[in-house]
PDB file of C-alpha atoms in Angstrom:
ATOM      1  CA  MET A   1       3.659  29.436  -6.617  1.00  0.00           C
ATOM      2  CA  LEU A   2       7.096  28.007  -5.748  1.00  0.00           C
ATOM      3  CA  SER A   3       8.851  25.645  -8.161  1.00  0.00           C
ATOM      4  CA  GLY A   4       8.160  22.078  -7.052  1.00  0.00           C
ATOM      5  CA  ASP A   5       4.591  22.946  -5.611  1.00  0.00           C
ATOM      6  CA  HIS A   6       2.130  20.308  -6.582  1.00  0.00           C
ATOM      7  CA  THR A   7      -1.439  20.950  -7.362  1.00  0.00           C
ATOM      8  CA  GLY A   8      -3.884  18.089  -6.919  1.00  0.00           C
ATOM      9  CA  PRO A   9      -3.232  14.523  -5.905  1.00  0.00           C
ATOM     10  CA  LYS A  10       0.018  12.742  -6.626  1.00  0.00           C
ATOM     11  CA  PRO A  11      -0.105  10.051  -9.297  1.00  0.00           C
ATOM     12  CA  LEU A  12      -0.840   6.563  -7.946  1.00  0.00           C
ATOM     13  CA  ILE A  13       1.469   3.860  -9.557  1.00  0.00           C
ATOM     14  CA  TRP A  14       0.396   0.149  -9.080  1.00  0.00           C
ATOM     15  CA  VAL A  15       3.431  -2.211  -8.942  1.00  0.00           C
ATOM     16  CA  GLY A  16       2.943  -5.929  -9.857  1.00  0.00           C
ATOM     17  CA  ASP A  17      -0.595  -7.387  -9.317  1.00  0.00           C
ATOM     18  CA  SER A  18      -1.554  -5.039  -6.528  1.00  0.00           C
ATOM     19  CA  LEU A  19      -4.401  -3.405  -8.397  1.00  0.00           C
ATOM     20  CA  LYS A  20      -5.794  -6.811  -9.406  1.00  0.00           C
ATOM     21  CA  ASN A  21      -5.575  -8.092  -5.824  1.00  0.00           C
ATOM     22  CA  LEU A  22      -7.337  -5.011  -4.547  1.00  0.00           C
ATOM     23  CA  HIS A  23     -10.163  -5.603  -7.025  1.00  0.00           C
ATOM     24  CA  ASP A  24     -10.796  -8.932  -5.382  1.00  0.00           C
ATOM     25  CA  PHE A  25     -11.151  -7.375  -1.899  1.00  0.00           C
ATOM     26  CA  PRO A  26     -14.724  -6.983  -0.377  1.00  0.00           C
ATOM     27  CA  GLU A  27     -16.282  -3.561  -1.203  1.00  0.00           C
ATOM     28  CA  ASP A  28     -15.921  -2.053   2.336  1.00  0.00           C
ATOM     29  CA  VAL A  29     -12.232  -2.895   2.265  1.00  0.00           C
ATOM     30  CA  LYS A  30     -11.695  -1.431  -1.204  1.00  0.00           C
ATOM     31  CA  ASP A  31     -13.353   1.743   0.011  1.00  0.00           C
ATOM     32  CA  GLU A  32     -11.136   1.994   3.097  1.00  0.00           C
ATOM     33  CA  VAL A  33      -7.907   1.242   1.257  1.00  0.00           C
ATOM     34  CA  GLY A  34      -8.912   3.515  -1.582  1.00  0.00           C
ATOM     35  CA  PHE A  35      -9.511   6.378   0.851  1.00  0.00           C
ATOM     36  CA  ALA A  36      -6.177   5.723   2.499  1.00  0.00           C
ATOM     37  CA  LEU A  37      -4.426   5.856  -0.803  1.00  0.00           C
ATOM     38  CA  PHE A  38      -6.239   9.051  -1.793  1.00  0.00           C
ATOM     39  CA  GLN A  39      -5.124  10.522   1.509  1.00  0.00           C
ATOM     40  CA  ALA A  40      -1.503   9.467   0.766  1.00  0.00           C
ATOM     41  CA  GLN A  41      -1.923  11.221  -2.686  1.00  0.00           C
ATOM     42  CA  THR A  42      -2.811  14.463  -1.008  1.00  0.00           C
ATOM     43  CA  GLY A  43       0.016  14.348   1.597  1.00  0.00           C
ATOM     44  CA  LYS A  44      -2.113  13.073   4.488  1.00  0.00           C
ATOM     45  CA  THR A  45      -1.926   9.790   6.415  1.00  0.00           C
ATOM     46  CA  HIS A  46      -4.985   7.608   6.944  1.00  0.00           C
ATOM     47  CA  VAL A  47      -5.819   6.771  10.598  1.00  0.00           C
ATOM     48  CA  LYS A  48      -5.076   3.129   9.918  1.00  0.00           C
ATOM     49  CA  ALA A  49      -1.849   3.675   7.928  1.00  0.00           C
ATOM     50  CA  LYS A  50       1.074   2.543   9.953  1.00  0.00           C
ATOM     51  CA  PRO A  51       4.796   2.304   9.064  1.00  0.00           C
ATOM     52  CA  LEU A  52       5.676  -1.233   7.931  1.00  0.00           C
ATOM     53  CA  LYS A  53       8.105  -2.665  10.471  1.00  0.00           C
ATOM     54  CA  ASP A  54      11.783  -2.921   9.380  1.00  0.00           C
ATOM     55  CA  PHE A  55      11.325  -0.813   6.199  1.00  0.00           C
ATOM     56  CA  GLY A  56      12.112   2.545   7.565  1.00  0.00           C
ATOM     57  CA  SER A  57      10.135   5.722   6.940  1.00  0.00           C
ATOM     58  CA  GLY A  58       7.794   6.213   3.989  1.00  0.00           C
ATOM     59  CA  ILE A  59       6.631   2.529   3.657  1.00  0.00           C
ATOM     60  CA  LEU A  60       3.114   2.247   5.013  1.00  0.00           C
ATOM     61  CA  GLU A  61       0.622  -0.516   5.593  1.00  0.00           C
ATOM     62  CA  VAL A  62      -3.104  -0.225   5.771  1.00  0.00           C
ATOM     63  CA  VAL A  63      -4.822  -3.042   7.608  1.00  0.00           C
ATOM     64  CA  SER A  64      -8.541  -3.542   7.058  1.00  0.00           C
ATOM     65  CA  ASP A  65     -10.613  -6.277   8.809  1.00  0.00           C
ATOM     66  CA  HIS A  66     -13.812  -7.687   7.227  1.00  0.00           C
ATOM     67  CA  ARG A  67     -15.891 -10.397   8.740  1.00  0.00           C
ATOM     68  CA  GLY A  68     -12.970 -12.040  10.437  1.00  0.00           C
ATOM     69  CA  ASP A  69     -10.591 -11.675   7.568  1.00  0.00           C
ATOM     70  CA  THR A  70      -7.639  -9.341   7.389  1.00  0.00           C
ATOM     71  CA  PHE A  71      -6.589  -7.434   4.208  1.00  0.00           C
ATOM     72  CA  ARG A  72      -3.534  -5.364   3.801  1.00  0.00           C
ATOM     73  CA  ALA A  73      -2.240  -2.862   1.378  1.00  0.00           C
ATOM     74  CA  VAL A  74       1.366  -1.624   1.407  1.00  0.00           C
ATOM     75  CA  TYR A  75       2.487   1.551  -0.307  1.00  0.00           C
ATOM     76  CA  THR A  76       5.363   4.019  -0.313  1.00  0.00           C
ATOM     77  CA  VAL A  77       5.396   7.767  -0.278  1.00  0.00           C
ATOM     78  CA  ARG A  78       9.236   7.700  -0.137  1.00  0.00           C
ATOM     79  CA  LEU A  79       9.623   8.460  -3.851  1.00  0.00           C
ATOM     80  CA  ALA A  80       8.979  12.213  -4.523  1.00  0.00           C
ATOM     81  CA  GLY A  81       5.834  13.174  -6.367  1.00  0.00           C
ATOM     82  CA  ARG A  82       4.218   9.742  -6.568  1.00  0.00           C
ATOM     83  CA  VAL A  83       2.534   7.038  -4.439  1.00  0.00           C
ATOM     84  CA  TYR A  84       3.459   3.555  -5.297  1.00  0.00           C
ATOM     85  CA  VAL A  85       1.227   0.741  -4.246  1.00  0.00           C
ATOM     86  CA  LEU A  86       3.590  -2.183  -3.676  1.00  0.00           C
ATOM     87  CA  HIS A  87       1.335  -4.955  -2.502  1.00  0.00           C
ATOM     88  CA  ALA A  88      -2.313  -5.790  -1.639  1.00  0.00           C
ATOM     89  CA  PHE A  89      -3.128  -9.165  -0.029  1.00  0.00           C
ATOM     90  CA  GLN A  90      -5.337 -11.040   2.339  1.00  0.00           C
ATOM     91  CA  LYS A  91      -3.479 -12.280   5.287  1.00  0.00           C
ATOM     92  CA  LYS A  92      -4.141 -16.090   5.562  1.00  0.00           C
ATOM     93  CA  SER A  93      -2.500 -16.904   8.870  1.00  0.00           C
ATOM     94  CA  LYS A  94      -4.849 -17.042  11.813  1.00  0.00           C
ATOM     95  CA  THR A  95      -2.023 -16.723  14.304  1.00  0.00           C
ATOM     96  CA  GLY A  96      -0.187 -13.540  15.243  1.00  0.00           C
ATOM     97  CA  ILE A  97      -0.405 -10.154  13.621  1.00  0.00           C
ATOM     98  CA  ALA A  98       3.021 -10.116  11.898  1.00  0.00           C
ATOM     99  CA  THR A  99       3.103  -9.807   8.150  1.00  0.00           C
ATOM    100  CA  PRO A 100       4.281 -13.140   6.746  1.00  0.00           C
ATOM    101  CA  LYS A 101       7.942 -13.239   5.515  1.00  0.00           C
ATOM    102  CA  ALA A 102       7.037 -14.257   1.872  1.00  0.00           C
ATOM    103  CA  GLU A 103       4.848 -11.141   1.684  1.00  0.00           C
ATOM    104  CA  LEU A 104       7.606  -8.904   3.136  1.00  0.00           C
ATOM    105  CA  ASP A 105       9.986 -10.378   0.559  1.00  0.00           C
ATOM    106  CA  LEU A 106       7.618  -9.438  -2.161  1.00  0.00           C
ATOM    107  CA  VAL A 107       7.263  -5.943  -0.831  1.00  0.00           C
ATOM    108  CA  ARG A 108      11.081  -5.624  -0.862  1.00  0.00           C
ATOM    109  CA  GLN A 109      11.239  -6.805  -4.466  1.00  0.00           C
ATOM    110  CA  ARG A 110       8.422  -4.406  -5.537  1.00  0.00           C
ATOM    111  CA  LEU A 111      10.128  -1.498  -3.710  1.00  0.00           C
ATOM    112  CA  LYS A 112      13.239  -2.134  -5.728  1.00  0.00           C
ATOM    113  CA  ARG A 113      11.038  -2.153  -8.926  1.00  0.00           C
ATOM    114  CA  ALA A 114       9.259   1.111  -7.881  1.00  0.00           C
ATOM    115  CA  ILE A 115      12.682   2.754  -7.409  1.00  0.00           C
ATOM    116  CA  GLU A 116      13.665   1.540 -10.968  1.00  0.00           C
ATOM    117  CA  LEU A 117      10.368   2.882 -12.359  1.00  0.00           C
ATOM    118  CA  HIS A 118      10.831   6.193 -10.586  1.00  0.00           C
ATOM    119  CA  GLY A 119      14.218   6.631 -12.268  1.00  0.00           C
ATOM    120  CA  GLY A 120      16.718   5.699  -9.873  1.00  0.00           C
TER     121      GLY A 120
END
């Protein structure tokens, strides 16, 4: 085994209230987001995980639709050895597919916090 090899899934770190928010999602959405996060922990990318616009590589968003509502989870694989869940929320706006600015600002704040937690 080479040094730096990792056996098993990477640890999942929840930033802010993302875990609490995810718990409030419908069961089908929790299952889909949970599977996407597990795939990220094992170095894979879920079919619905897409790079979050304007954040560069390593910041991904999973969008899950449920009975006309849209739920989103944002996470980063940018920080070596861990997956940080930055935000989980229900998109309230009924117009457009863009992530609202307030949500993007929160993701930026939490990314900074994740970098601090990661040690740098």
